[in-house]
Tab-separated table of C-alpha atoms and ligand atoms in Angstrom:
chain	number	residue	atom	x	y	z
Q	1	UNK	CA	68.594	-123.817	-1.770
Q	2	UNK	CA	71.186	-121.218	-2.171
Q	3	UNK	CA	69.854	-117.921	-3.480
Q	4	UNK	CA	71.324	-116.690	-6.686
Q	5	UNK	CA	71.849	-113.234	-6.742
Q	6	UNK	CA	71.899	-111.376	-9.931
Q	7	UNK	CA	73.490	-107.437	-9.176
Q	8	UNK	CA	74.126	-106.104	-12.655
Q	9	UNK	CA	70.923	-104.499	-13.896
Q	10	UNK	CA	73.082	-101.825	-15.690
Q	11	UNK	CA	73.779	-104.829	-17.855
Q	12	UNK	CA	70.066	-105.731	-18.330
Q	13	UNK	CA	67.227	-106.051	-16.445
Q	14	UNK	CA	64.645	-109.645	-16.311
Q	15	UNK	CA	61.584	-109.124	-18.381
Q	16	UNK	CA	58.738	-108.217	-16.052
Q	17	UNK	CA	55.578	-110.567	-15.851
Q	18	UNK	CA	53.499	-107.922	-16.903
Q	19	UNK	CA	55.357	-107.480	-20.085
Q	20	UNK	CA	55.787	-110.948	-21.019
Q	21	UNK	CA	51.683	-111.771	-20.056
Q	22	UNK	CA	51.103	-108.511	-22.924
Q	23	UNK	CA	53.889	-109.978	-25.345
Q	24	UNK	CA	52.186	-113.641	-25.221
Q	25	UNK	CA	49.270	-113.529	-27.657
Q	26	UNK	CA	52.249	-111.473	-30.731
Q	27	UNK	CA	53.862	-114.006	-30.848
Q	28	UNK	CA	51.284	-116.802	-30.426
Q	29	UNK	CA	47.999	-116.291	-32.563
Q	30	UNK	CA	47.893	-112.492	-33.227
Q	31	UNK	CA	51.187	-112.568	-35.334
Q	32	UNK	CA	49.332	-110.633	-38.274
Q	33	UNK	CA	51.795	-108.410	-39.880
Q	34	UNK	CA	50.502	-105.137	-38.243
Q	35	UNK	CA	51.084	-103.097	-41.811
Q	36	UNK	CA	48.501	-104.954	-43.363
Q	37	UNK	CA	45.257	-103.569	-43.932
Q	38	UNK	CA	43.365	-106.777	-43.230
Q	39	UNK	CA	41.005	-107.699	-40.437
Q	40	UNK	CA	43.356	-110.370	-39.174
Q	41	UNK	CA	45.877	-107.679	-38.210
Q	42	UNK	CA	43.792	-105.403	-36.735
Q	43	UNK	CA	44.569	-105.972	-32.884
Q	44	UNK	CA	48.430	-105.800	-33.739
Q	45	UNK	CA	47.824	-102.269	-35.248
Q	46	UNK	CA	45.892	-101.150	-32.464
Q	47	UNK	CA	47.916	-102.264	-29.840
Q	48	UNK	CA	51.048	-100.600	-31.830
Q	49	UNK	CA	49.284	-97.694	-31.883
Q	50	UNK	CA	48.107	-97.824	-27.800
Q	51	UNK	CA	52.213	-98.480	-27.090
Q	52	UNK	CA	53.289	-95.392	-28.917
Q	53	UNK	CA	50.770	-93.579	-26.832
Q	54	UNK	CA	51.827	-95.234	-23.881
Q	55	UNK	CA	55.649	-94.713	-24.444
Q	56	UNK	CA	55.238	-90.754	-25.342
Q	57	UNK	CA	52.917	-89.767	-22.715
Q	58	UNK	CA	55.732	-91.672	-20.334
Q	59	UNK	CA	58.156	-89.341	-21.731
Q	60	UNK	CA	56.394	-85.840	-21.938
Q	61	UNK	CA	56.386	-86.646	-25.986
Q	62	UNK	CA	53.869	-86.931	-29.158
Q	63	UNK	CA	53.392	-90.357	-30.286
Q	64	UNK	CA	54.227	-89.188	-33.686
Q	65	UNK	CA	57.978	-88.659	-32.233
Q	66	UNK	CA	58.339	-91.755	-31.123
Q	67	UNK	CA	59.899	-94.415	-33.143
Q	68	UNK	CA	60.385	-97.711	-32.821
Q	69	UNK	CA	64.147	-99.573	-32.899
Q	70	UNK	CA	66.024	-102.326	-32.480
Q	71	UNK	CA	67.392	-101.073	-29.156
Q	72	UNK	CA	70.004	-98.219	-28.047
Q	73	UNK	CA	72.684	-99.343	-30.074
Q	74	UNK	CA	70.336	-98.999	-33.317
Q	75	UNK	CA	69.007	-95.442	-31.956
Q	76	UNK	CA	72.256	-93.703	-30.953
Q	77	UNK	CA	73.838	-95.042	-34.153
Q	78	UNK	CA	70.728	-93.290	-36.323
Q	79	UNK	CA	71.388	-90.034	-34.725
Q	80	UNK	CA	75.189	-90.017	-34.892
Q	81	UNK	CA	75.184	-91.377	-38.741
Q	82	UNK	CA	72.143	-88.663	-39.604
Q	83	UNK	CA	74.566	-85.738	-38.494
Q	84	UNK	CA	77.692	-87.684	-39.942
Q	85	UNK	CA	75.302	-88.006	-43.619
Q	86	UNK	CA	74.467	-84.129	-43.427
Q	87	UNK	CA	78.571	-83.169	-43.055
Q	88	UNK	CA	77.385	-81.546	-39.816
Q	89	UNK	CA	79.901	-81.190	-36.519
Q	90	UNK	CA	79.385	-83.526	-33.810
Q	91	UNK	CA	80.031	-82.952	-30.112
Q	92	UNK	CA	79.789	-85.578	-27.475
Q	93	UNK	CA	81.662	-86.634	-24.627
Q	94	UNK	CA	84.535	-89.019	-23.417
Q	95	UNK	CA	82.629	-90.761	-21.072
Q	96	UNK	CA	79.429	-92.118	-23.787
Q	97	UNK	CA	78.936	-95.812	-24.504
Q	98	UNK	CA	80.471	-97.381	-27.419
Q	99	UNK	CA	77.299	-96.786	-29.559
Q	100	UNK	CA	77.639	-93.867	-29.669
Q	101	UNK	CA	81.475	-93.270	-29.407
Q	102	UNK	CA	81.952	-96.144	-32.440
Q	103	UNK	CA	79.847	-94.080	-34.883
Q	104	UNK	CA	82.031	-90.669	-33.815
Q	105	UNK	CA	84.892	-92.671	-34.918
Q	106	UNK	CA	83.024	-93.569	-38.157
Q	107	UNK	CA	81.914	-89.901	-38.843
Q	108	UNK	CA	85.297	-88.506	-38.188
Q	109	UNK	CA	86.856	-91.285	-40.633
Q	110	UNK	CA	84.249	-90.251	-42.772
Q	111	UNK	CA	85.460	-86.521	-42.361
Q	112	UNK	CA	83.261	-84.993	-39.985
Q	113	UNK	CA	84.413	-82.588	-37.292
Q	114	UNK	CA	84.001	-84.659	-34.121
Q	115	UNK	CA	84.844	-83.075	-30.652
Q	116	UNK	CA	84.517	-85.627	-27.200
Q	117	UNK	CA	84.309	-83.310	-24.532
Q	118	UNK	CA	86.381	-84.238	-21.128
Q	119	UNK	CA	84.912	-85.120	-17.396
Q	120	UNK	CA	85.216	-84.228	-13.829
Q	121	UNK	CA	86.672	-87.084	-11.393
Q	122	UNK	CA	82.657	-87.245	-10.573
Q	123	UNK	CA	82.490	-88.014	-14.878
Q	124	UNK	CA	80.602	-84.847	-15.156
Q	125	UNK	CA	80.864	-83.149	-18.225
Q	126	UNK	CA	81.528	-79.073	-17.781
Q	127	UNK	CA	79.321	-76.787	-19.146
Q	128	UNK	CA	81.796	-74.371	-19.696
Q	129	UNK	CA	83.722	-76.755	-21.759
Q	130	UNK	CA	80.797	-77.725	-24.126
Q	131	UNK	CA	80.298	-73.231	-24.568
Q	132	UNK	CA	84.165	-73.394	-26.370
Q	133	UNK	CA	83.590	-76.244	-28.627
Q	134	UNK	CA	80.248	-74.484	-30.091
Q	135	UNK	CA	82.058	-72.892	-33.030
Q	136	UNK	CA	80.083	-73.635	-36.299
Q	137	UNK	CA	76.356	-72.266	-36.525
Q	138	UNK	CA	74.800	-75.658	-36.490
Q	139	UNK	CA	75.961	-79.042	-35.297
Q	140	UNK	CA	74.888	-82.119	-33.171
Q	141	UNK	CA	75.579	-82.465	-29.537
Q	142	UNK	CA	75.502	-85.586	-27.843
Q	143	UNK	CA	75.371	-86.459	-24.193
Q	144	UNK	CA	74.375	-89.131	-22.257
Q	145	UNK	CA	71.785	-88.739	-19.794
Q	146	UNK	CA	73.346	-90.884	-17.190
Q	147	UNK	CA	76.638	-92.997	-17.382
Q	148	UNK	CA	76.652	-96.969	-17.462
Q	149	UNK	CA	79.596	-97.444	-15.604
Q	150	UNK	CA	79.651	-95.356	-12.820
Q	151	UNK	CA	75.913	-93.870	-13.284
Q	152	UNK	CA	76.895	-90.016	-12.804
Q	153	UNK	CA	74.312	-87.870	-14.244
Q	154	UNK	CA	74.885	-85.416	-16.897
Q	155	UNK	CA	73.279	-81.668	-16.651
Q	156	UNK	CA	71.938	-82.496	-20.119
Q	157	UNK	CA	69.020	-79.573	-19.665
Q	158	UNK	CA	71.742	-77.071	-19.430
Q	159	UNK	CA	73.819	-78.165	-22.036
Q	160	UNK	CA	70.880	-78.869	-24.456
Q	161	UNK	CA	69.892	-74.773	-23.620
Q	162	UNK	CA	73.515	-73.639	-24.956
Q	163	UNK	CA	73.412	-75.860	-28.038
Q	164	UNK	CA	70.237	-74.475	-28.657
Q	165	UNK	CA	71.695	-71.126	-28.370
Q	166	UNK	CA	74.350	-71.302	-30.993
Q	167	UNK	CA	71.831	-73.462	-33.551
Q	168	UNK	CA	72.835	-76.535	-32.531
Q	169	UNK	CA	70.628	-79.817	-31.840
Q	170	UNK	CA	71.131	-81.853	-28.772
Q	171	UNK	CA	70.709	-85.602	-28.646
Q	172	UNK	CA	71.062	-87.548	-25.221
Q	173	UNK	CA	71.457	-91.278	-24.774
Q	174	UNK	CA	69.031	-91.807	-21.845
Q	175	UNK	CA	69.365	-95.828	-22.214
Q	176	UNK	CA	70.335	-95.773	-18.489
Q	177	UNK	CA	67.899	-93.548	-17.537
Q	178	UNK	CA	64.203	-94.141	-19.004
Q	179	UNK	CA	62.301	-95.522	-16.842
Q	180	UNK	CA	65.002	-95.267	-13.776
Q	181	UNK	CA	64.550	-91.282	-13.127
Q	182	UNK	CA	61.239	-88.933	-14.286
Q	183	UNK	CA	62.058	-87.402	-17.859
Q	184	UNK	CA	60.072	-84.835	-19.656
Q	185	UNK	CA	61.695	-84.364	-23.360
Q	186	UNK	CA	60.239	-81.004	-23.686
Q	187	UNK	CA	60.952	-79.762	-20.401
Q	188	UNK	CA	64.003	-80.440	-20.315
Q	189	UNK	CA	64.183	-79.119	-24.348
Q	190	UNK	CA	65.609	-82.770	-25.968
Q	191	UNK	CA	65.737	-82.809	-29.734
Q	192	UNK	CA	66.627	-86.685	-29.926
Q	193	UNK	CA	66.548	-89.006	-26.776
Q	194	UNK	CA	67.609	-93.099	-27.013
Q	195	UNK	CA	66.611	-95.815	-25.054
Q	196	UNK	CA	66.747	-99.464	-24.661
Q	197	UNK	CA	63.388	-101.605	-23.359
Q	198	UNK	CA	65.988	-104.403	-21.682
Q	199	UNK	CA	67.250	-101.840	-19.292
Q	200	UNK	CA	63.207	-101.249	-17.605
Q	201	UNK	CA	62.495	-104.346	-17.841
Q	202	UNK	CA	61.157	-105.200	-21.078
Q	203	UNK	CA	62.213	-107.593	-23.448
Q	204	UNK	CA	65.957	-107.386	-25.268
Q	205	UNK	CA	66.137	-106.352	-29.304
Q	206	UNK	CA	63.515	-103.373	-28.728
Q	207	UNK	CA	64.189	-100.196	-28.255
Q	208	UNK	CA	63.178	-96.175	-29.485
Q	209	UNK	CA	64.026	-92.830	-30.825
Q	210	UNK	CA	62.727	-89.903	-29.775
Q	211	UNK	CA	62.623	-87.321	-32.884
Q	212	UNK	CA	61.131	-83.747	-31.582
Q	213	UNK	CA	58.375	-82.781	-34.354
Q	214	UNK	CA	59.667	-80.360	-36.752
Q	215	UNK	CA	63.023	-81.939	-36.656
Q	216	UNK	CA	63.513	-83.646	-40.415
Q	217	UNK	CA	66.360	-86.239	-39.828
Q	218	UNK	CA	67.607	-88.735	-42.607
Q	219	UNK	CA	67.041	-92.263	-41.486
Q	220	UNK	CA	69.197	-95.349	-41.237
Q	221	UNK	CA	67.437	-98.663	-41.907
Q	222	UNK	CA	66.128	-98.120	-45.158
Q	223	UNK	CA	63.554	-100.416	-47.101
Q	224	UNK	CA	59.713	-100.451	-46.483
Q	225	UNK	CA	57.983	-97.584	-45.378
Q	226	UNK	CA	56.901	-98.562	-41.494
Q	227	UNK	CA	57.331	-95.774	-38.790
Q	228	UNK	CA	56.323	-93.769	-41.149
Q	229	UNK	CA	58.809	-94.261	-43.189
Q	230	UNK	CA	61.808	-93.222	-41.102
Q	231	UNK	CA	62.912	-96.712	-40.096
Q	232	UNK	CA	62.279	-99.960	-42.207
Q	233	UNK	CA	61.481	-103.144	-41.366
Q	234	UNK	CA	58.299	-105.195	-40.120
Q	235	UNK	CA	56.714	-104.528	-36.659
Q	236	UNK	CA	58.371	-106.260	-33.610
Q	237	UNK	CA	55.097	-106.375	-32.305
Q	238	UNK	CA	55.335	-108.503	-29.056
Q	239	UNK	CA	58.977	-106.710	-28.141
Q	240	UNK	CA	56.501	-103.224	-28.446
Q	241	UNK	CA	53.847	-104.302	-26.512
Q	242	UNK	CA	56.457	-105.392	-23.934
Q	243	UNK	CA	58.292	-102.500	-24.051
Q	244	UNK	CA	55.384	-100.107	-23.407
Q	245	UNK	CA	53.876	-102.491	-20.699
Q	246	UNK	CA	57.417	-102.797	-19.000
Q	247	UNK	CA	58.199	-98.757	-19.344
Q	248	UNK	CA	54.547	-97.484	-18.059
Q	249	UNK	CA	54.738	-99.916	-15.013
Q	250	UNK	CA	58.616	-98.951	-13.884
Q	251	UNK	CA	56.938	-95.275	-14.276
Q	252	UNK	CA	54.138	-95.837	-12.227
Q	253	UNK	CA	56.359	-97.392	-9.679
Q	254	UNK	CA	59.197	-95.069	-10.206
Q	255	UNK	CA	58.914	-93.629	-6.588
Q	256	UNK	CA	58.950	-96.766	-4.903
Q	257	UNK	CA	61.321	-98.503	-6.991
Q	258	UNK	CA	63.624	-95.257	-6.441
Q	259	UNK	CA	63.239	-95.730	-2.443
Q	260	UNK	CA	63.902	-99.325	-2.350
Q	261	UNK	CA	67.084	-99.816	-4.569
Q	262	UNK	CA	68.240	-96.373	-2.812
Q	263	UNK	CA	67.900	-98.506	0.803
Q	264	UNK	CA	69.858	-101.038	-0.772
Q	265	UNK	CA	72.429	-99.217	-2.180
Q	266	UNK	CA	73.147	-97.479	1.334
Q	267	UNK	CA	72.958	-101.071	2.937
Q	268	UNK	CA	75.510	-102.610	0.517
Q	269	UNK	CA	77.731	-99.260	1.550
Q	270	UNK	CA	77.188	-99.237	5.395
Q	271	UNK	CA	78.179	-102.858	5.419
Q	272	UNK	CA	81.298	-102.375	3.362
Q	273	UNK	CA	82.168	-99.540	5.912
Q	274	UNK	CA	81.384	-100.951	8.817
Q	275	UNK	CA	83.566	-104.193	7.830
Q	276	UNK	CA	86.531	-102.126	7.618
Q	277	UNK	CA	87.945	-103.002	4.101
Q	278	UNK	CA	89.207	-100.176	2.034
Q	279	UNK	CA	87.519	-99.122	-1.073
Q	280	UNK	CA	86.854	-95.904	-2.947
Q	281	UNK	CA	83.179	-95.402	-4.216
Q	282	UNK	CA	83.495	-93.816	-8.213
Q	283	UNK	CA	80.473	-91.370	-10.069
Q	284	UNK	CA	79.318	-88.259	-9.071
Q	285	UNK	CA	76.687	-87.540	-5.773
Q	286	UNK	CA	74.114	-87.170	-8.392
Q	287	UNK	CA	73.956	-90.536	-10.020
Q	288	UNK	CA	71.359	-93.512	-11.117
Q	289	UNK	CA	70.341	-94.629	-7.843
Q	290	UNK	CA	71.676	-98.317	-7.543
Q	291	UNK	CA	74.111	-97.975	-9.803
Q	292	UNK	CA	77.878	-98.554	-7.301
Q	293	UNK	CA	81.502	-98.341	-9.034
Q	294	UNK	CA	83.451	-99.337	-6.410
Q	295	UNK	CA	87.204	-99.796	-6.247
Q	296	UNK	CA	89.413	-102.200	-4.050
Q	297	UNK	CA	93.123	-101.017	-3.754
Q	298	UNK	CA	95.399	-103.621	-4.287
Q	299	UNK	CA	92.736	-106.027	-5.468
Q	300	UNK	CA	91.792	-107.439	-9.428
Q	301	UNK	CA	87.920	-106.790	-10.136
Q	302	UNK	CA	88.542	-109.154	-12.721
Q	303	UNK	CA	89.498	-111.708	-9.731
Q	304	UNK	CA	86.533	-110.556	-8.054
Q	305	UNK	CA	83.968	-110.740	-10.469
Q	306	UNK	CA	85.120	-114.635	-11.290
Q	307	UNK	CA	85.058	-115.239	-7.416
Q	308	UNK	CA	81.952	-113.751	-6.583
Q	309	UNK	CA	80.608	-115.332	-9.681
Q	310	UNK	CA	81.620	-118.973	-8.308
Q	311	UNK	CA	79.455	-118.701	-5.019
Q	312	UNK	CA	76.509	-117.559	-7.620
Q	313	UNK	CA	76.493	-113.993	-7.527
Q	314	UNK	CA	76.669	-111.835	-11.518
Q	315	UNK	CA	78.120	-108.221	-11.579
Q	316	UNK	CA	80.046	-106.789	-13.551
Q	317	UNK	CA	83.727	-104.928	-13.573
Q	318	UNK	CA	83.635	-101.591	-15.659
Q	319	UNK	CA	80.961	-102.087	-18.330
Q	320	UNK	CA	79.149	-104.947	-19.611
Q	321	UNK	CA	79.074	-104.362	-22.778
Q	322	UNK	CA	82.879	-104.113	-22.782
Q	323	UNK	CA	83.672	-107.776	-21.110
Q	324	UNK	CA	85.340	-108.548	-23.932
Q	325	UNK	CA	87.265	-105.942	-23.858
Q	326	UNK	CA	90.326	-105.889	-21.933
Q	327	UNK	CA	91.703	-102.822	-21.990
Q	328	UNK	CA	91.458	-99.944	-19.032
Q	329	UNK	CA	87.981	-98.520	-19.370
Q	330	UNK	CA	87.619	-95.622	-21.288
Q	331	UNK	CA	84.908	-94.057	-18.651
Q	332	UNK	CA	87.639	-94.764	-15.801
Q	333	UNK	CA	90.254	-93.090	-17.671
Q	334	UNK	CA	87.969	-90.103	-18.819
Q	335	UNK	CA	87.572	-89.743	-14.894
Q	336	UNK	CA	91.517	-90.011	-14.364
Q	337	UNK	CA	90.952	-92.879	-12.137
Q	338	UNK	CA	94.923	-94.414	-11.854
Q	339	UNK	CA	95.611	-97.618	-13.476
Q	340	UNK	CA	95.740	-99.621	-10.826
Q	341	UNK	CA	92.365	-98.136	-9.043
Q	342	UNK	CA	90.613	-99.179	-12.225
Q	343	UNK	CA	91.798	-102.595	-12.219
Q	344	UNK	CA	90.418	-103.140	-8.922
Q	345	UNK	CA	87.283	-101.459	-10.570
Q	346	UNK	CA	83.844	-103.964	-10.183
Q	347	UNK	CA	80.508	-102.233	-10.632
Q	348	UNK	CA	77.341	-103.608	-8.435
Q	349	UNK	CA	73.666	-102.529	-10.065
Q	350	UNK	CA	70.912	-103.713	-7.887
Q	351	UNK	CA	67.592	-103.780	-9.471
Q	352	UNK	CA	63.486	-103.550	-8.596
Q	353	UNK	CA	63.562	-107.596	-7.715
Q	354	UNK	CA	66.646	-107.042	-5.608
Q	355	UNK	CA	65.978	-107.374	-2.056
Q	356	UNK	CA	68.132	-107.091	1.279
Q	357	UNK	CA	68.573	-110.719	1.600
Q	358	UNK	CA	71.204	-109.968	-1.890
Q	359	UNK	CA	72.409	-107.090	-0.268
Q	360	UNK	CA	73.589	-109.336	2.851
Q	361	UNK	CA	74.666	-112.716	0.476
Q	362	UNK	CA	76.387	-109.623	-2.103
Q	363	UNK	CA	78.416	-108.022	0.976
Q	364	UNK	CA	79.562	-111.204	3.174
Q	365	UNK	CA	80.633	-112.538	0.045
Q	366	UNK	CA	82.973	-109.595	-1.052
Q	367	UNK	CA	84.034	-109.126	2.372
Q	368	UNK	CA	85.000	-112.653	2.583
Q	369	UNK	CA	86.752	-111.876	-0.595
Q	370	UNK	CA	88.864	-108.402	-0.211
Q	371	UNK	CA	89.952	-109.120	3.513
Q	372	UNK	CA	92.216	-111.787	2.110
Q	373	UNK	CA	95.665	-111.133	0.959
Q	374	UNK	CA	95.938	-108.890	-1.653
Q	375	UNK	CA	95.117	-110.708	-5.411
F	1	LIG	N1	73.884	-96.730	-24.320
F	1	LIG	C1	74.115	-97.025	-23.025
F	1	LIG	C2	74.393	-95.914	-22.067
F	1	LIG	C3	74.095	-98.350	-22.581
F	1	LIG	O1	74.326	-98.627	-21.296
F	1	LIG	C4	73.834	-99.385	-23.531
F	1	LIG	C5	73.857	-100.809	-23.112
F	1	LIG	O2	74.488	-101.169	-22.134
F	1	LIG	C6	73.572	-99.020	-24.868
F	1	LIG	C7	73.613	-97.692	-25.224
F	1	LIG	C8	73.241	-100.052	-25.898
F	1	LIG	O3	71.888	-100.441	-25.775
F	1	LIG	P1	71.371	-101.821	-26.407
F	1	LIG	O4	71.899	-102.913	-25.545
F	1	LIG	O5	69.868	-101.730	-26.333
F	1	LIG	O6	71.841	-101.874	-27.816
């Protein structure tokens, strides 16, 4: 049988065993609502309680900072709608996903000062730049800790030091990054930090927000009073279980995992070299490791997603979450790739269940595909 070979795990990753085998019983016979004081619910409080412990310790946090969401759309949108609901200035960048960079747009609508700051061709943001923007005494910065589409990394401890320096707090969307790359919040002095269980692993819908103690921010799903009472709504038990299960075994394998998809990447790379066709690699050295924007002068990636997708192979061109959208990406553009580089734009995300056998179907396949005329 012909292998199917799924590449974009930048998109979303499958649920691990683990994490569905620890989901199981939530939404079978323990689905007590885990607010209730009764006996019936007591193994879904406990085992919310054990996955907040789990979760923080994975991130060098408190449990009492972590709090549960619907994902990183829900978590980036609390932080950039708290600063937008205190009239406070918001920095981010050009390069952040559209859950955050939708909100700016909100907040600046709304009549907030919002600043994006620009990118290297690598679609790193300067340091420098972030220093001139820090005007007001207080303010929210906002960069993401790693980029989807091209999976540069950002020097977010630096820039979170100067923002601290003029009064300001400093939020990062790490949905890219947790559980992909080792992150201690307080060493590397986050305020907030976002991130989404489907991209370790775990199960879609679920997701957190780390709040640094001390830091009193307004929430944005109002109603009952769960997490204590900074974000409404009844315990997604199961997707928390399989979120902490999924995030504390991509930690524990984080090494590994790190050395395998890194062997692939380089495989998928000496192959496309050694075939001879001509492409330019995007991102920066420093980057998510598996994460490959590659560009094919003179080619469509929109042609080459659809072909590669007919002999059973998913990736992506530019972002997933922006297939609908059919405009030049916005990270491309922040990175002054030219028009007709982007267009030949697809990006390849290889995953822990990836193995060389994909590599090898992956490359013949796109080889196959670029050496003919141009599209
Ligand atoms: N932020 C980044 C960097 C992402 O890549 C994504 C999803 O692709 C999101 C936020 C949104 O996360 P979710 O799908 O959990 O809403």
């Amino acid at each position: 049988m012909k292998r199917f070979v799924y590449a974009d795990n930048a998109a979303t990753t499958p649920l691990s065993e683990k994490a569905l085998e620890a989901m199981l019983p939530f939404l079978k016979q323990e689905y007590g609502n885990a607010s209730q004081p009764y006996s019936f619910s007591r193994l879904a409080r406990k085992t919310l309680k054990e996955a907040r412990a789990t979760i923080a310790q994975c991130i060098g946090a408190s449990p009492e900072e972590i709090f549960f969401t619907s994902g990183g759309t829900e978590s980036d949108n609390w932080v950039i709608q708290g600063a937008m609901h205190q009239g406070w200035p918001i920095i981010s960048s050009s390069i952040e996903h559209h859950a955050v960079l939708k909100p700016c747009e909100f907040a600046k609508k709304r009549g907030c000062k919002v600043e994006l700051l620009p990118v290297s061709h690598e679609g790193v943001v300067s340091v420098g730049t972030l220093a001139h923007y820090l005007t007001e005494d207080k303010g929210l910065v906002s960069v993401m800790f790693a980029n989807n589409e091209i999976g540069s990394i950002q020097p977010v401890e630096v820039l979170a030091r100067l923002a601290h320096d003029s009064g300001w707090l400093f939020h990062t969307d790490a949905v890219q990054a947790v559980g992909h790359v080792p992150i201690d919040v307080q060493k590397l002095g986050m305020d907030m930090l976002s991130a989404s269980a489907h991209k370790f692993n775990g199960p879609k819908g679920m997701g957190f927000l780390y709040i640094r103690n001390g830091i009193e921010w307004p929430s944005l799903i109002l109603g009952g009073s769960q997490e204590s009472e900074h974000r409404a709504g009844t315990e997604n038990v199961a997707g928390i279980v399989g979120m902490a299960v999924a995030l504390q075994e991509n930690i524990d394998m984080l090494d590994a995992n790190t050395k395998h998809i890194c062997r692939l990447e380089e495989s998928l790379l000496d192959k496309l070299s050694h075939s001879g066709v001509r492409f330019y690699r995007n991102g920066a050295k420093h980057h998510i490791t598996g994460n490959i924007s590659l560009s094919f002068p003179g080619h469509s990636g929109e042609a080459i997603l659809h072909r590669l997708d007919l002999k059973g192979i998913s990736i992506s061109t530019g972002s997933a979450c922006d297939s609908h959208d059919t405009q030049m990406s916005h990270v491309l553009k922040a990175i002054r790739l030219e028009e007709e580089l982007a267009k030949s734009t697809i990006r390849i995300s290889f995953g822990r269940y990836n193995i060389e056998e994909d590599v090898s179907i992956l490359a013949n396949a796109l080889i196959q595909i670029v050496s003919k005329r141009n599209l």
